[in-house]
Structure formats: structure tokens, C-alpha cells
Amino acid sequence: ASQSLCVINAAYTYDLQLLLKLREVFPDVSFREVDGNSLSHTFEHLSLDEQDEIASFVAFAERTLRPYNCLVEVRKFSPEDLPALYTASEEASFRRTIERTKEVTDSFWSSVLDNLDEGLTDDADGRLCFNYRNPVINKVCRMDDETLLQFSIQVLYVQALMLGHRPLNSKEMKLFNEGLMGLVAWGADLIVDGIQ
């Protein structure tokens, strides 16, 4: 709704066939297939000056999230209160499923799943799009403290996964706990130092 689009989940039985029939009955109606990645490509790009200002943030965020097969970009989009949006292609979602399954299987099945994972392309990476219109993200992009920045990126990444109703694997739960406890410790240190 914030993008002024009507999005229909056509994953259920007969939905696609019904949509195709809609075009026969109402020829003026236009629609196209979209996914999270294609939708995020419609978000507003930053100006060249803004890109230069946050280039170090983007590079740092990419290094932080690379172990999680997650690419990083910063765009402007609505609603402003959404700090980040995680999107993934079908291949990226499949990779996440493989990783979660490997956590609960024995070594034989884990090696079989490793073979499936090797065939995936770079398109199998998820994408975390930070919202430059969000006041918190605007500040995070300019932070100098790398430890605080890393904790912030970790928590924002996992929050975006949870907002997208994506199950977390053990690595992501550990990342979330580390980031959250790091932020709590940082805040506690700040208050204690201020009192003394």
C-alpha cells in the first residue's frame, strides 16, 4: 500500500488461472509478476552525494552480513518507520531452507544438502535494503564506532528477517543475541560512565 500497488499472493490453488481469466474479462486491467527483489528495485535511489556519504557504511555492512549470504543496499522507500527490508529470490529462500535443514540432519544428509548448495548462483543471496528515510537508519549510516555499528547491523538484519516471517537458523539467533546483548552492554556502560 505504501508503494501504491495492489499485491496479490497468487501462490494458492487456481489463483494464477483466475488472474489470467481476469485479463480476458477486463482487458484494460494490467498486472505483472513481482517478488521482493523486483519490488525493492522500484525504491528511490540515493543521490551521488548521499551514496558517497554512506559508502563506508555499505562496505562495512556487506562485510558484516557476507557470512549470511546477504547483500546490502540503501534506498529510500515508504513507510518511513520501516528501517530495513529483507528480500530473497526463490534460490535464496531455497538456500535458507537447506541451511536450516542441515542443522537438524545427520552427517550423511548434510553432505547431500551441501551438494545442492554448491549448484546455487550468486542470485541465491538475500538482500537487506536499509531505508534511508528512516531516522534511525540515517543516524546508523553515519556512526563512527565500528563495534556499535556492527551490533546495530546485526540486530537490524535479524529484525528484518523476523518482520518477513522468515524462520531463523541457529547462526542468526546467535547473531541476534550477540547484537542485542552488545547494544545493552554498550548502553549500560554509557549510563554507568555518566553516573561516575
CSV table of C-alpha atoms in Angstrom, one decimal:
chain,number,residue,atom,x,y,z
A,1,ALA,CA,0.0,0.0,0.0
A,2,SER,CA,2.9,2.4,0.8
A,3,GLN,CA,4.1,2.0,-2.8
A,4,SER,CA,0.5,2.5,-4.2
A,5,LEU,CA,0.4,-1.1,-5.5
A,6,CYS,CA,-2.1,-3.8,-5.1
A,7,VAL,CA,-0.2,-7.0,-4.5
A,8,ILE,CA,-2.0,-10.4,-4.8
A,9,ASN,CA,-0.4,-13.5,-3.4
A,10,ALA,CA,-1.1,-16.0,-6.3
A,11,ALA,CA,0.6,-18.9,-4.6
A,12,TYR,CA,-2.7,-20.7,-3.8
A,13,THR,CA,-4.5,-23.2,-6.0
A,14,TYR,CA,-6.2,-21.6,-9.0
A,15,ASP,CA,-5.0,-18.1,-8.2
A,16,LEU,CA,-2.9,-17.8,-11.3
A,17,GLN,CA,-5.6,-19.2,-13.5
A,18,LEU,CA,-8.1,-16.8,-12.1
A,19,LEU,CA,-5.8,-13.8,-12.7
A,20,LEU,CA,-5.3,-14.9,-16.3
A,21,LYS,CA,-9.1,-15.1,-16.7
A,22,LEU,CA,-9.4,-11.6,-15.2
A,23,ARG,CA,-7.5,-10.3,-18.1
A,24,GLU,CA,-9.9,-11.9,-20.5
A,25,VAL,CA,-12.9,-10.4,-18.8
A,26,PHE,CA,-11.3,-7.0,-18.1
A,27,PRO,CA,-8.8,-6.4,-20.9
A,28,ASP,CA,-7.8,-2.9,-19.6
A,29,VAL,CA,-6.5,-4.4,-16.3
A,30,SER,CA,-2.8,-4.8,-16.3
A,31,PHE,CA,-0.7,-6.8,-13.9
A,32,ARG,CA,2.7,-8.3,-13.7
A,33,GLU,CA,4.6,-10.8,-11.6
A,34,VAL,CA,6.6,-9.3,-8.8
A,35,ASP,CA,8.7,-10.6,-6.0
A,36,GLY,CA,10.6,-8.9,-3.1
A,37,ASN,CA,13.7,-8.3,-5.2
A,38,SER,CA,11.8,-6.7,-8.1
A,39,LEU,CA,9.7,-4.6,-5.8
A,40,SER,CA,12.9,-3.3,-4.0
A,41,HIS,CA,14.3,-2.2,-7.4
A,42,THR,CA,11.5,0.3,-7.6
A,43,PHE,CA,12.7,2.1,-4.5
A,44,GLU,CA,14.2,5.5,-4.9
A,45,HIS,CA,18.0,5.6,-5.3
A,46,LEU,CA,20.2,7.9,-3.2
A,47,SER,CA,21.8,10.9,-4.8
A,48,LEU,CA,25.5,10.6,-5.7
A,49,ASP,CA,26.4,12.8,-2.6
A,50,GLU,CA,24.4,10.6,-0.3
A,51,GLN,CA,26.0,7.5,-1.8
A,52,ASP,CA,29.4,9.0,-1.2
A,53,GLU,CA,28.5,9.9,2.4
A,54,ILE,CA,27.5,6.3,3.3
A,55,ALA,CA,29.9,4.3,1.1
A,56,SER,CA,31.9,3.2,4.2
A,57,PHE,CA,28.7,2.1,5.9
A,58,VAL,CA,27.6,0.0,3.0
A,59,ALA,CA,31.1,-1.7,2.7
A,60,PHE,CA,31.1,-2.4,6.5
A,61,ALA,CA,27.5,-3.8,6.4
A,62,GLU,CA,28.4,-6.0,3.4
A,63,ARG,CA,31.4,-7.4,5.4
A,64,THR,CA,29.3,-8.0,8.4
A,65,LEU,CA,26.5,-9.8,6.6
A,66,ARG,CA,28.5,-11.7,4.0
A,67,PRO,CA,28.7,-14.9,6.1
A,68,TYR,CA,24.9,-14.9,6.0
A,69,ASN,CA,24.7,-14.7,2.2
A,70,CYS,CA,23.2,-11.3,2.4
A,71,LEU,CA,23.9,-8.4,0.1
A,72,VAL,CA,23.3,-4.8,1.2
A,73,GLU,CA,21.9,-1.7,-0.3
A,74,VAL,CA,20.5,1.6,0.9
A,75,ARG,CA,17.4,3.1,-0.8
A,76,LYS,CA,14.6,5.5,0.1
A,77,PHE,CA,11.1,4.0,0.5
A,78,SER,CA,7.9,4.2,2.4
A,79,PRO,CA,6.8,3.6,5.1
A,80,GLU,CA,9.5,5.6,6.8
A,81,ASP,CA,9.1,3.7,10.0
A,82,LEU,CA,10.3,0.5,8.4
A,83,PRO,CA,14.1,0.6,8.9
A,84,ALA,CA,15.1,-2.3,6.6
A,85,LEU,CA,13.5,-4.8,4.3
A,86,TYR,CA,14.9,-8.3,3.6
A,87,THR,CA,14.1,-9.8,0.2
A,88,ALA,CA,15.2,-13.0,-1.3
A,89,SER,CA,14.8,-14.8,-4.6
A,90,GLU,CA,13.5,-18.3,-4.8
A,91,GLU,CA,17.1,-19.6,-4.9
A,92,ALA,CA,18.0,-17.5,-1.8
A,93,SER,CA,14.9,-18.9,0.0
A,94,PHE,CA,16.0,-22.4,-1.1
A,95,ARG,CA,19.5,-21.8,0.3
A,96,ARG,CA,18.0,-20.7,3.7
A,97,THR,CA,15.9,-23.9,3.7
A,98,ILE,CA,19.0,-26.0,3.0
A,99,GLU,CA,20.9,-24.3,5.9
A,100,ARG,CA,18.1,-24.8,8.4
A,101,THR,CA,17.6,-28.4,7.3
A,102,LYS,CA,21.4,-29.2,7.7
A,103,GLU,CA,21.1,-28.1,11.3
A,104,VAL,CA,18.7,-30.9,12.2
A,105,THR,CA,20.0,-33.8,9.9
A,106,ASP,CA,22.8,-36.3,10.3
A,107,SER,CA,26.2,-36.1,8.5
A,108,PHE,CA,25.0,-38.2,5.5
A,109,TRP,CA,22.1,-35.9,4.7
A,110,SER,CA,24.1,-32.8,5.5
A,111,SER,CA,26.6,-33.8,2.8
A,112,VAL,CA,23.8,-34.4,0.3
A,113,LEU,CA,22.5,-30.9,1.1
A,114,ASP,CA,26.0,-29.5,0.7
A,115,ASN,CA,25.9,-30.8,-2.9
A,116,LEU,CA,22.6,-29.0,-3.6
A,117,ASP,CA,24.0,-25.8,-2.1
A,118,GLU,CA,27.1,-25.8,-4.5
A,119,GLY,CA,24.8,-25.5,-7.5
A,120,LEU,CA,23.3,-22.2,-6.4
A,121,THR,CA,24.4,-19.0,-8.1
A,122,ASP,CA,25.0,-15.5,-6.6
A,123,ASP,CA,21.3,-14.9,-7.2
A,124,ALA,CA,20.9,-17.2,-4.1
A,125,ASP,CA,21.9,-14.3,-1.9
A,126,GLY,CA,19.3,-12.5,0.1
A,127,ARG,CA,19.3,-8.7,0.1
A,128,LEU,CA,18.9,-6.3,3.0
A,129,CYS,CA,17.7,-2.9,1.9
A,130,PHE,CA,18.2,-0.2,4.5
A,131,ASN,CA,15.6,2.6,4.4
A,132,TYR,CA,17.4,6.0,4.2
A,133,ARG,CA,14.2,7.8,5.0
A,134,ASN,CA,14.1,6.1,8.4
A,135,PRO,CA,15.6,8.5,11.0
A,136,VAL,CA,17.4,5.7,12.9
A,137,ILE,CA,19.0,4.3,9.7
A,138,ASN,CA,20.0,7.8,8.7
A,139,LYS,CA,21.9,8.0,12.0
A,140,VAL,CA,23.3,4.5,11.8
A,141,CYS,CA,24.7,5.2,8.4
A,142,ARG,CA,26.9,7.9,9.9
A,143,MET,CA,28.1,6.1,13.1
A,144,ASP,CA,31.9,6.1,13.7
A,145,ASP,CA,32.0,3.4,16.4
A,146,GLU,CA,32.5,0.2,14.5
A,147,THR,CA,31.5,-2.0,17.4
A,148,LEU,CA,28.2,-0.2,17.9
A,149,LEU,CA,27.7,-0.2,14.1
A,150,GLN,CA,28.2,-3.9,13.9
A,151,PHE,CA,25.8,-4.6,16.7
A,152,SER,CA,23.2,-2.3,15.1
A,153,ILE,CA,23.6,-4.0,11.7
A,154,GLN,CA,23.2,-7.5,13.3
A,155,VAL,CA,20.0,-6.5,15.1
A,156,LEU,CA,18.5,-4.7,12.1
A,157,TYR,CA,19.3,-7.8,9.9
A,158,VAL,CA,17.6,-10.2,12.2
A,159,GLN,CA,14.7,-7.8,12.8
A,160,ALA,CA,14.1,-7.6,9.0
A,161,LEU,CA,14.1,-11.4,8.8
A,162,MET,CA,11.5,-11.6,11.6
A,163,LEU,CA,9.3,-8.9,10.1
A,164,GLY,CA,9.3,-11.0,6.9
A,165,HIS,CA,8.2,-14.1,8.9
A,166,ARG,CA,11.3,-16.0,8.0
A,167,PRO,CA,12.4,-18.7,10.4
A,168,LEU,CA,15.8,-18.0,12.0
A,169,ASN,CA,18.6,-20.6,11.9
A,170,SER,CA,20.9,-21.1,14.8
A,171,LYS,CA,23.6,-18.7,13.3
A,172,GLU,CA,21.1,-16.0,13.0
A,173,MET,CA,19.7,-16.5,16.5
A,174,LYS,CA,23.3,-16.3,17.8
A,175,LEU,CA,23.9,-13.2,15.8
A,176,PHE,CA,20.7,-11.6,17.2
A,177,ASN,CA,21.7,-12.4,20.8
A,178,GLU,CA,25.2,-11.1,20.3
A,179,GLY,CA,23.9,-7.9,18.7
A,180,LEU,CA,21.2,-7.3,21.3
A,181,MET,CA,23.5,-8.0,24.3
A,182,GLY,CA,26.2,-5.9,22.7
A,183,LEU,CA,23.8,-2.9,22.5
A,184,VAL,CA,22.6,-3.5,26.0
A,185,ALA,CA,26.1,-3.6,27.4
A,186,TRP,CA,27.1,-0.5,25.4
A,187,GLY,CA,24.1,1.4,26.8
A,188,ALA,CA,24.8,0.2,30.3
A,189,ASP,CA,28.4,1.2,30.0
A,190,LEU,CA,27.3,4.7,28.8
A,191,ILE,CA,25.0,5.1,31.8
A,192,VAL,CA,27.5,3.8,34.4
A,193,ASP,CA,30.2,6.1,33.0
A,194,GLY,CA,27.8,9.0,33.0
A,195,ILE,CA,27.0,8.4,36.7
A,196,GLN,CA,30.6,8.1,37.8
